[in-house]
Coordinates of C-alpha atoms in Angstrom, one line a residue:
M1 CA -274.8 90.7 -88.3
T2 CA -271.6 89.1 -89.5
T3 CA -268.0 89.9 -88.4
A4 CA -267.5 91.5 -91.7
H5 CA -270.3 93.9 -91.1
V6 CA -268.9 94.8 -87.7
T7 CA -265.5 95.4 -89.4
A8 CA -267.1 97.8 -91.9
A9 CA -269.0 99.7 -89.3
A10 CA -266.4 100.0 -86.5
P11 CA -264.2 103.1 -86.5
A12 CA -260.5 102.5 -86.7
P13 CA -258.9 102.7 -83.2
A14 CA -257.0 105.9 -82.3
P15 CA -253.2 105.6 -82.7
L16 CA -251.4 104.2 -79.7
P17 CA -249.7 107.5 -78.7
A18 CA -253.1 109.2 -78.5
R19 CA -254.5 106.4 -76.4
L20 CA -251.6 106.5 -74.0
D21 CA -251.9 110.3 -73.7
A22 CA -255.6 109.9 -72.9
L23 CA -254.9 107.2 -70.3
A24 CA -252.2 109.3 -68.7
A25 CA -254.7 112.2 -68.4
V26 CA -257.2 109.9 -66.8
L27 CA -254.8 108.5 -64.3
G28 CA -253.4 112.0 -63.4
D29 CA -250.5 112.8 -61.2
A30 CA -249.5 109.9 -59.0
D31 CA -247.8 112.3 -56.5
D32 CA -250.9 114.5 -56.0
P33 CA -252.4 113.5 -52.6
A34 CA -255.7 115.0 -53.8
N35 CA -255.8 112.8 -56.9
P36 CA -258.4 110.0 -56.3
L37 CA -256.2 107.8 -58.5
G38 CA -252.9 108.9 -57.0
D39 CA -250.5 106.8 -54.9
R40 CA -252.1 107.8 -51.6
A41 CA -255.5 106.6 -52.8
V42 CA -254.0 103.4 -54.2
L43 CA -252.3 102.6 -50.9
D44 CA -255.4 103.4 -48.9
A45 CA -257.4 100.9 -51.0
D46 CA -254.7 98.3 -50.5
E47 CA -254.9 98.7 -46.7
R48 CA -258.6 98.1 -46.9
G49 CA -258.2 95.1 -49.2
E50 CA -260.4 96.7 -51.8
M51 CA -260.3 97.6 -55.4
L52 CA -259.8 101.3 -56.0
T53 CA -263.3 102.3 -57.0
A54 CA -262.3 105.6 -58.5
G55 CA -259.7 103.8 -60.6
E56 CA -262.3 101.3 -62.0
E57 CA -264.6 104.1 -62.8
A58 CA -261.9 106.0 -64.6
L59 CA -260.8 103.0 -66.6
H60 CA -264.4 102.4 -67.5
A61 CA -264.7 106.0 -68.7
F62 CA -261.5 105.5 -70.7
G63 CA -263.0 102.3 -72.3
L64 CA -260.1 100.0 -71.2
N65 CA -262.2 97.0 -72.1
A66 CA -262.1 98.0 -75.8
E67 CA -258.3 97.3 -75.7
F68 CA -259.1 93.6 -75.2
V69 CA -261.6 93.3 -78.1
P70 CA -260.4 92.7 -81.6
A71 CA -260.9 95.6 -84.0
D72 CA -263.1 93.5 -86.3
L73 CA -265.6 93.2 -83.4
G74 CA -265.5 97.0 -82.7
G75 CA -262.6 97.1 -80.2
R76 CA -259.1 98.5 -80.3
L77 CA -257.1 95.3 -80.3
T78 CA -255.0 95.2 -83.4
R79 CA -251.5 94.6 -82.0
L80 CA -250.6 92.7 -78.8
D81 CA -247.5 94.9 -78.2
H82 CA -249.8 98.0 -78.2
L83 CA -252.1 96.3 -75.7
V84 CA -249.0 95.6 -73.4
D85 CA -248.0 99.3 -73.6
V86 CA -251.5 100.4 -72.5
M87 CA -251.7 97.9 -69.7
R88 CA -248.2 98.7 -68.4
A89 CA -249.4 102.2 -67.7
V90 CA -252.2 100.7 -65.5
Y91 CA -249.9 98.2 -63.8
R92 CA -247.5 101.1 -63.0
R93 CA -250.2 102.9 -61.1
D94 CA -251.9 99.9 -59.4
P95 CA -251.3 96.2 -60.2
C96 CA -254.7 95.4 -58.7
L97 CA -256.4 97.5 -61.3
G98 CA -254.2 95.9 -64.0
L99 CA -255.3 92.4 -63.1
G100 CA -258.6 92.9 -61.3
Y101 CA -260.2 95.4 -63.8
G102 CA -258.3 94.6 -66.9
A103 CA -256.3 91.4 -67.5
S104 CA -258.8 89.1 -66.0
S105 CA -261.3 89.9 -68.7
F106 CA -258.6 89.7 -71.3
I107 CA -257.6 86.2 -70.2
A108 CA -261.3 85.1 -70.5
G109 CA -261.8 86.9 -73.8
V110 CA -258.9 85.3 -75.6
N111 CA -260.6 81.9 -75.3
V112 CA -263.7 83.4 -76.9
W113 CA -261.8 85.0 -79.7
T114 CA -259.8 81.8 -80.3
A115 CA -262.6 79.2 -80.4
G116 CA -266.0 81.0 -80.2
D117 CA -268.5 81.1 -83.1
D118 CA -269.6 84.5 -84.5
T119 CA -272.6 84.7 -82.1
Q120 CA -270.4 84.1 -79.0
R121 CA -267.7 86.4 -80.2
R122 CA -270.1 89.3 -80.8
A123 CA -271.9 88.7 -77.5
A124 CA -268.6 88.8 -75.5
A125 CA -267.5 91.9 -77.5
A126 CA -270.7 93.7 -76.8
L127 CA -270.5 92.8 -73.1
L128 CA -267.0 94.1 -72.7
G129 CA -267.8 97.1 -74.8
A130 CA -270.5 98.0 -72.4
G131 CA -268.0 97.9 -69.5
G132 CA -268.9 94.4 -68.3
R133 CA -266.6 91.7 -67.0
I134 CA -265.8 88.2 -68.0
A135 CA -264.2 85.8 -65.6
V136 CA -262.4 82.6 -66.5
A137 CA -262.8 79.5 -64.3
Y138 CA -260.0 77.0 -64.9
H139 CA -258.7 76.1 -61.4
E140 CA -259.7 73.5 -58.9
L141 CA -257.4 73.6 -55.9
A142 CA -257.2 69.8 -55.7
H143 CA -255.5 69.6 -59.1
G144 CA -253.5 72.8 -59.5
N145 CA -252.3 73.2 -63.1
D146 CA -253.3 69.7 -64.1
M147 CA -256.4 70.5 -66.1
T148 CA -256.8 66.9 -67.3
R149 CA -257.8 66.0 -63.8
T150 CA -260.8 68.4 -63.8
E151 CA -263.7 67.2 -61.8
F152 CA -266.1 70.0 -62.7
T153 CA -268.7 68.6 -65.2
A154 CA -271.0 70.0 -67.9
L155 CA -272.6 66.7 -69.1
P156 CA -275.4 66.5 -71.7
A157 CA -278.9 66.0 -70.4
G158 CA -282.1 66.5 -72.3
G159 CA -280.6 68.7 -75.0
R160 CA -278.8 70.9 -72.5
L161 CA -275.7 70.8 -70.4
L162 CA -275.8 70.5 -66.6
L163 CA -273.1 72.2 -64.6
D164 CA -272.0 70.3 -61.5
G165 CA -269.1 70.9 -59.2
R166 CA -267.0 73.8 -58.1
K167 CA -264.3 76.1 -59.5
E168 CA -261.9 78.0 -57.2
V169 CA -259.5 81.0 -57.2
I170 CA -261.3 82.9 -59.9
T171 CA -260.8 86.6 -60.3
N172 CA -264.1 88.6 -60.3
V173 CA -266.3 85.5 -60.2
R174 CA -269.0 87.4 -58.2
R175 CA -268.7 90.6 -60.1
A176 CA -268.5 89.1 -63.6
D177 CA -271.3 89.3 -66.1
A178 CA -270.2 86.2 -67.9
L179 CA -268.0 83.2 -67.3
V180 CA -265.6 81.1 -69.4
L181 CA -265.7 77.6 -67.8
F182 CA -263.4 74.7 -68.3
A183 CA -265.4 71.5 -67.8
R184 CA -265.5 67.8 -68.4
T185 CA -268.2 67.3 -71.0
S186 CA -267.7 63.5 -71.4
T187 CA -267.0 60.7 -68.9
A188 CA -264.7 59.0 -71.4
P189 CA -261.0 59.0 -70.6
G190 CA -258.5 61.2 -72.4
S191 CA -258.0 64.9 -73.2
R192 CA -260.9 65.1 -75.6
S193 CA -263.4 64.8 -72.8
H194 CA -263.0 68.5 -71.8
S195 CA -264.6 71.6 -73.3
Q196 CA -264.7 75.3 -72.7
L197 CA -268.1 77.0 -72.2
Y198 CA -269.2 80.6 -72.5
A199 CA -272.0 81.4 -70.1
E200 CA -273.6 84.8 -69.4
K201 CA -274.9 84.9 -65.9
A202 CA -278.3 85.9 -67.0
D203 CA -278.6 82.3 -68.4
L204 CA -277.6 80.6 -65.1
A205 CA -280.2 79.6 -62.6
A206 CA -279.6 81.6 -59.4
D207 CA -281.0 78.8 -57.2
R208 CA -278.4 76.3 -58.7
T209 CA -275.5 78.7 -58.3
A210 CA -273.6 79.4 -55.0
Y211 CA -270.5 81.6 -54.5
L212 CA -267.7 80.5 -52.2
P213 CA -266.1 82.8 -49.7
R214 CA -263.6 85.3 -50.9
Y215 CA -259.9 84.2 -50.8
R216 CA -257.8 86.8 -48.9
T217 CA -254.2 87.2 -50.2
T218 CA -251.0 88.9 -49.2
G219 CA -250.4 90.6 -52.5
M220 CA -253.0 91.9 -54.9
R221 CA -255.2 92.5 -51.9
G222 CA -257.8 94.4 -53.8
V223 CA -258.4 91.7 -56.4
Q224 CA -261.6 89.8 -55.8
L225 CA -260.7 86.1 -55.7
G226 CA -263.5 83.7 -55.1
G227 CA -265.1 80.5 -56.2
V228 CA -268.4 79.1 -57.4
R229 CA -270.4 75.9 -57.0
F230 CA -273.1 74.7 -59.4
D231 CA -275.7 72.0 -58.6
A232 CA -277.2 70.6 -61.8
C233 CA -277.4 74.1 -63.2
P234 CA -278.8 73.9 -66.8
L235 CA -277.0 75.7 -69.7
P236 CA -277.8 75.8 -73.4
A237 CA -275.9 73.1 -75.3
G238 CA -274.7 75.8 -77.7
S239 CA -272.6 77.3 -74.9
V240 CA -269.6 75.2 -75.9
L241 CA -266.7 77.2 -77.3
G242 CA -265.6 75.5 -80.5
A243 CA -266.1 71.8 -81.1
P244 CA -266.9 69.7 -78.0
G245 CA -263.9 68.0 -76.5
R246 CA -261.5 70.6 -77.7
G247 CA -261.3 72.6 -74.5
L248 CA -257.8 71.7 -73.6
E249 CA -256.6 72.6 -77.1
T250 CA -258.3 76.0 -76.9
A251 CA -256.8 76.7 -73.5
L252 CA -253.3 75.8 -74.7
R253 CA -253.6 78.1 -77.7
S254 CA -254.9 80.9 -75.5
F255 CA -252.1 80.4 -73.0
Q256 CA -249.6 81.3 -75.7
I257 CA -251.1 84.8 -75.8
T258 CA -251.8 85.3 -72.2
R259 CA -248.5 83.9 -70.8
T260 CA -246.5 86.1 -73.1
T261 CA -248.5 89.3 -72.6
L262 CA -249.4 89.2 -68.9
V263 CA -245.8 88.8 -67.8
S264 CA -244.8 91.6 -70.1
M265 CA -247.5 93.9 -68.6
S266 CA -246.0 93.1 -65.1
A267 CA -242.8 94.8 -66.2
G268 CA -244.6 98.0 -65.3
I269 CA -244.5 97.0 -61.6
V270 CA -240.7 96.9 -61.6
D271 CA -240.6 100.1 -63.6
S272 CA -242.5 101.9 -60.8
A273 CA -240.4 100.1 -58.1
L274 CA -237.2 101.3 -59.8
E275 CA -238.5 104.9 -59.9
T276 CA -239.4 104.7 -56.2
T277 CA -236.0 103.4 -55.3
L278 CA -234.2 106.0 -57.3
R279 CA -236.1 108.8 -55.5
H280 CA -235.2 107.3 -52.2
V281 CA -231.5 106.9 -52.8
R282 CA -231.3 110.4 -54.2
A283 CA -233.0 111.9 -51.1
R284 CA -231.1 109.8 -48.6
R285 CA -227.7 111.1 -47.4
L286 CA -225.0 108.7 -46.2
Y287 CA -221.3 109.5 -45.5
G288 CA -221.6 113.1 -46.6
R289 CA -223.2 112.3 -50.0
T290 CA -226.4 110.8 -51.4
A291 CA -226.9 107.0 -51.3
A292 CA -227.1 107.3 -55.1
D293 CA -223.4 108.3 -55.2
L294 CA -222.3 105.0 -53.5
P295 CA -220.7 102.7 -56.1
H296 CA -222.5 99.6 -54.8
V297 CA -225.9 101.2 -54.9
R298 CA -225.2 102.5 -58.5
S299 CA -224.1 99.0 -59.5
V300 CA -227.3 97.4 -58.2
L301 CA -229.6 100.0 -59.7
T302 CA -227.9 99.8 -63.1
G303 CA -228.0 96.0 -63.0
V304 CA -231.7 96.2 -62.3
F305 CA -232.2 98.7 -65.1
S306 CA -230.2 96.5 -67.5
D307 CA -232.1 93.4 -66.6
L308 CA -235.5 95.2 -66.9
L309 CA -234.6 96.2 -70.4
T310 CA -233.5 92.7 -71.2
A311 CA -236.8 91.3 -69.9
D312 CA -238.6 93.9 -71.9
C313 CA -236.7 93.1 -75.1
F314 CA -237.4 89.3 -74.7
A315 CA -241.1 89.9 -73.9
T316 CA -241.4 92.2 -76.9
V317 CA -239.9 89.7 -79.2
G318 CA -242.2 87.0 -77.9
T319 CA -245.2 89.3 -78.2
R320 CA -244.4 90.2 -81.8
A321 CA -243.8 86.5 -82.6
L322 CA -247.5 85.8 -81.9
H323 CA -248.2 87.9 -85.0
L324 CA -245.2 86.9 -87.1
L325 CA -244.5 83.3 -86.1
P326 CA -247.7 81.9 -84.6
A327 CA -246.7 78.3 -85.5
E328 CA -243.7 78.6 -83.2
T329 CA -245.1 80.4 -80.1
A330 CA -245.9 77.1 -78.3
I331 CA -242.1 77.4 -77.6
H332 CA -241.7 81.2 -77.2
A333 CA -244.6 81.7 -74.8
Q334 CA -243.2 79.2 -72.3
A335 CA -239.7 80.7 -72.6
V336 CA -240.9 84.2 -72.1
K337 CA -243.0 83.3 -69.0
F338 CA -240.2 81.3 -67.5
F339 CA -237.4 83.9 -68.0
V340 CA -239.2 87.2 -67.6
S341 CA -241.1 86.3 -64.5
Q342 CA -237.9 85.3 -62.7
A343 CA -236.0 88.4 -64.0
L344 CA -238.7 90.7 -62.6
L345 CA -238.8 88.9 -59.2
D346 CA -235.0 89.0 -58.9
A347 CA -235.0 92.7 -59.8
M348 CA -237.6 93.5 -57.1
N349 CA -235.6 91.6 -54.5
R350 CA -232.4 93.5 -55.3
L351 CA -234.2 96.8 -55.1
S352 CA -235.5 95.9 -51.7
G353 CA -231.9 95.4 -50.6
V354 CA -231.1 98.9 -51.7
L355 CA -234.0 100.4 -49.8
G356 CA -233.1 98.5 -46.7
A357 CA -235.6 99.0 -43.8
A358 CA -237.6 101.4 -46.0
F359 CA -238.8 98.6 -48.3
Y360 CA -241.5 97.5 -45.9
L361 CA -242.7 100.9 -44.7
R362 CA -246.3 101.6 -45.4
E363 CA -246.1 105.3 -44.9
G364 CA -243.8 107.9 -46.4
P365 CA -242.2 108.6 -49.9
A366 CA -241.3 104.9 -50.5
A367 CA -244.6 103.4 -49.2
R368 CA -245.7 102.1 -52.5
F369 CA -242.7 99.8 -52.8
Q370 CA -244.0 97.3 -50.2
K371 CA -247.2 97.0 -52.2
L372 CA -245.5 96.6 -55.5
L373 CA -243.2 93.9 -53.9
R374 CA -246.3 92.0 -52.7
D375 CA -248.3 92.5 -55.9
I376 CA -245.6 91.2 -58.2
Q377 CA -245.2 87.8 -56.5
P378 CA -248.0 86.1 -58.6
V379 CA -246.0 86.7 -61.7
G380 CA -244.0 83.6 -61.0
F381 CA -247.0 81.3 -60.3
G382 CA -250.2 83.0 -61.3
H383 CA -252.0 81.8 -64.5
A384 CA -249.1 79.2 -64.9
A385 CA -246.2 78.4 -62.7
R386 CA -242.6 78.6 -64.0
A387 CA -242.3 74.9 -63.5
A388 CA -245.4 74.3 -65.7
C389 CA -243.6 76.2 -68.5
Q390 CA -240.6 73.9 -68.1
V391 CA -242.9 70.9 -68.3
S392 CA -244.3 72.3 -71.6
L393 CA -240.9 73.1 -73.0
L394 CA -239.1 69.9 -72.2
P395 CA -240.8 67.4 -74.6
Q396 CA -240.3 69.8 -77.5
L397 CA -236.5 70.2 -77.2
P398 CA -235.4 66.9 -78.8
L399 CA -237.4 67.6 -81.9
L400 CA -236.0 71.1 -82.1
A401 CA -232.5 69.6 -81.8
R402 CA -233.1 67.2 -84.7
R403 CA -234.9 69.7 -87.0
A404 CA -234.8 73.5 -86.4
W405 CA -231.4 73.8 -84.8
R406 CA -229.8 71.9 -87.7
E407 CA -231.6 73.7 -90.4
G408 CA -230.7 77.2 -89.1
H409 CA -233.5 79.3 -90.4
A410 CA -233.4 83.0 -89.4
A411 CA -236.4 84.7 -87.9
P412 CA -238.0 87.6 -89.9
S413 CA -236.2 90.9 -89.3
A414 CA -239.5 92.5 -88.3
L415 CA -239.5 90.4 -85.1
F416 CA -236.7 92.5 -83.7
A417 CA -238.0 95.9 -85.0
P418 CA -240.7 97.3 -82.6
G419 CA -241.4 100.2 -84.9
E420 CA -242.4 98.0 -87.9
E421 CA -246.0 97.1 -88.6
L422 CA -247.4 93.7 -87.8
P423 CA -249.8 91.4 -89.6
P424 CA -253.2 90.9 -87.9
L425 CA -253.2 88.4 -85.1
D426 CA -254.5 85.1 -86.4
F427 CA -255.9 83.2 -83.4
G428 CA -256.5 80.1 -85.5
A429 CA -252.8 79.9 -86.6
L430 CA -251.6 79.3 -83.1
A431 CA -250.3 75.7 -83.0
L432 CA -250.4 73.3 -80.0
S433 CA -246.8 72.3 -80.7
A434 CA -243.9 74.0 -82.6
S435 CA -243.4 70.5 -84.3
G436 CA -239.7 71.1 -84.5
R437 CA -239.9 74.6 -85.9
E438 CA -238.1 77.4 -84.1
S439 CA -236.2 80.2 -85.8
L440 CA -235.5 82.5 -82.9
G441 CA -232.6 80.4 -81.4
T442 CA -231.0 79.9 -84.8
S443 CA -231.2 83.6 -85.7
L444 CA -228.0 84.2 -83.7
A445 CA -225.9 82.1 -86.0
A446 CA -227.5 83.7 -89.0
G447 CA -226.8 87.1 -87.6
L448 CA -223.2 86.3 -87.0
A449 CA -222.8 85.1 -90.6
A450 CA -224.3 88.4 -91.8
M451 CA -222.1 90.6 -89.6
P452 CA -219.9 92.9 -91.6
D453 CA -216.2 92.9 -90.9
G454 CA -215.3 95.4 -88.2
Q455 CA -212.7 96.5 -85.7
G456 CA -212.7 97.9 -82.2
P457 CA -213.4 96.4 -78.7
A458 CA -217.2 96.8 -79.0
Y459 CA -217.3 94.8 -82.3
R460 CA -215.0 92.1 -80.9
L461 CA -217.0 91.8 -77.7
L462 CA -220.3 91.5 -79.7
R463 CA -218.9 88.8 -81.9
R464 CA -217.4 87.0 -78.9
Y465 CA -220.8 86.9 -77.2
G466 CA -222.5 85.8 -80.3
E467 CA -220.1 83.0 -80.9
H468 CA -220.4 81.8 -77.3
F469 CA -224.2 81.4 -77.5
A470 CA -224.0 79.9 -81.0
R471 CA -221.7 77.2 -79.6
E472 CA -223.9 76.7 -76.6
L473 CA -226.9 76.0 -78.9
T474 CA -224.8 73.4 -80.7
R475 CA -223.9 71.7 -77.4
L476 CA -227.5 72.0 -76.2
G477 CA -228.7 70.3 -79.4
E478 CA -226.4 67.4 -78.9
D479 CA -227.6 66.9 -75.3
C480 CA -231.3 67.2 -76.2
A481 CA -231.0 64.8 -79.1
A482 CA -229.5 62.2 -76.8
L483 CA -232.2 62.6 -74.1
D484 CA -234.0 59.4 -73.2
P485 CA -237.7 59.6 -74.0
A486 CA -238.5 58.6 -70.4
E487 CA -237.0 62.0 -69.5
L488 CA -239.7 64.0 -71.3
S489 CA -242.5 63.9 -68.7
V490 CA -243.2 65.5 -65.3
T491 CA -241.0 62.8 -63.7
A492 CA -237.9 64.0 -65.6
S493 CA -234.6 64.3 -63.7
P494 CA -233.1 67.7 -62.6
Y495 CA -230.6 67.3 -65.5
A496 CA -233.4 67.2 -68.1
Y497 CA -235.2 70.2 -66.6
D498 CA -231.9 72.1 -66.6
L499 CA -231.9 71.7 -70.4
T500 CA -234.9 74.0 -70.5
S501 CA -233.0 76.6 -68.5
R502 CA -230.0 76.4 -70.8
Y503 CA -232.3 76.8 -73.8
V504 CA -233.9 79.9 -72.5
D505 CA -230.5 81.4 -71.7
V506 CA -229.6 80.9 -75.4
L507 CA -232.8 82.7 -76.4
V508 CA -231.7 85.7 -74.2
P509 CA -228.2 86.3 -75.4
L510 CA -228.1 89.7 -73.6
L511 CA -227.5 87.8 -70.4
L512 CA -223.8 88.3 -70.5
R513 CA -222.9 87.4 -66.9
D514 CA -221.6 83.9 -67.9
V515 CA -218.9 85.2 -70.2
A516 CA -218.0 88.7 -69.1
P517 CA -218.4 91.2 -66.3
G518 CA -221.9 92.5 -65.9
P519 CA -223.1 95.6 -67.7
A520 CA -223.6 97.3 -64.4
Q521 CA -219.9 98.0 -64.4
R522 CA -220.1 99.9 -67.7
H523 CA -223.2 102.0 -67.7
P524 CA -224.4 105.0 -65.6
V525 CA -227.3 105.0 -63.2
P526 CA -230.6 105.4 -65.1
V527 CA -232.4 108.8 -64.7
G528 CA -236.0 107.5 -64.8
P529 CA -238.2 104.5 -65.3
A530 CA -237.1 102.3 -68.1
L531 CA -240.2 101.5 -70.0
G532 CA -242.9 103.4 -71.9
R533 CA -244.4 106.6 -70.6
R534 CA -242.2 108.1 -67.9
R535 CA -243.1 110.1 -64.9
A536 CA -240.4 112.7 -64.2
V537 CA -237.9 112.0 -61.4
P538 CA -236.7 115.1 -59.6
A539 CA -233.2 116.1 -60.5
Q540 CA -230.6 115.5 -57.8

């Protein structure tokens, strides 16, 4: 059966609103203590360090895995922004379910969709469609994010590959039905000595496979993190994803999708935390009124709300760029991961200050906050650290300064219009480098040029902000073009790394704190969670 046949036979996915309604019905009322998927059950599973079994069963019944499978293979994945919307609903309820049941298989699957042949893609789609799990094994603790130092091998021997070595810190490695493995498939030096493999566990010799003890964690306590060791374990030579030696390229292309979408999914954690904090301050009375009436509390809450929306906007643009500007997302993905992860962490820390001593309580109305605060921490280092994003961004900046920022092309208007349709995601169009192409940063100047004449303080403020960031991009271009080539590696100076921060700040022009008082001084306290499907907050 070819992919085209699958496309013809597969029914069209239900519209996103219908899927979100169905998921909300499955999850039920979070405040109902009798709900096996409610907050009480989630917290109890966290205390035990276990995945919420009822939650996994419910998500299986909903068919969440279908959200990770492209529609031409019988799944529901047509738009990545729709996938993010669905997964935010899961992350709001329990981040462990979001990662441990859902996102871990998505991370693995993206590599198969990106580089696998038709047989591999259909096999992975069928496995996920049946409710199975796929785990991805990148990491070796000795080498961190440096995948070129991988010691795990899958060397040819007698027409097969022999797996040797160990992989560590793998989500669901014991529970998975298949593995995506990053391995050295040649002893020659260089990046073309690595490949990715797709292996179903049924094809792995049990007597050559040993699982390592589970890693216990402070956050995401229910997620099953472990490792695996192979001892000359045979695997069919046809298990390689794509051409042999292209494993690093496949990973880098896949990272553009996963770094962008996973951090956007995690915005659901802050959404729940903001709602929890709002309930607390509306119920708590201080100085003859509620804590929500205090100016400082209102300022902090509104600042968090504003920053959450800013992070959401930037992540949404980055996600849509994967469809509309795939040749540029080697830049956008790093910027989204770098900025959004820190914005979410900062927001959570500020909310904990509002809650005061209540932020670490494990019982009572605000009990879920302490779990959310712990569970969000991996957003800054999980899958890829923020520093790794800077390392990836830095060498691309001088070329952008000499090409894209001088040419000044505007991005397509659909990039900034979430309601507009998107072209199908082309996994093969994702480029390893933007090669001096980048139209998001230069869109600001193009937008200023197209602004109609106007009057009034709002218009003048908007133009002032736009002109400020347009000038900053010009200054940044001059500094990047003058950068010494020796400053483009991991040994770069703090000054060089700061250029990446300046660049990201240009891409997020809604960060107004550098040129004007913060928006928290101008807007009211929000009345409910900021993003997506909302759970009602009791009126004051």
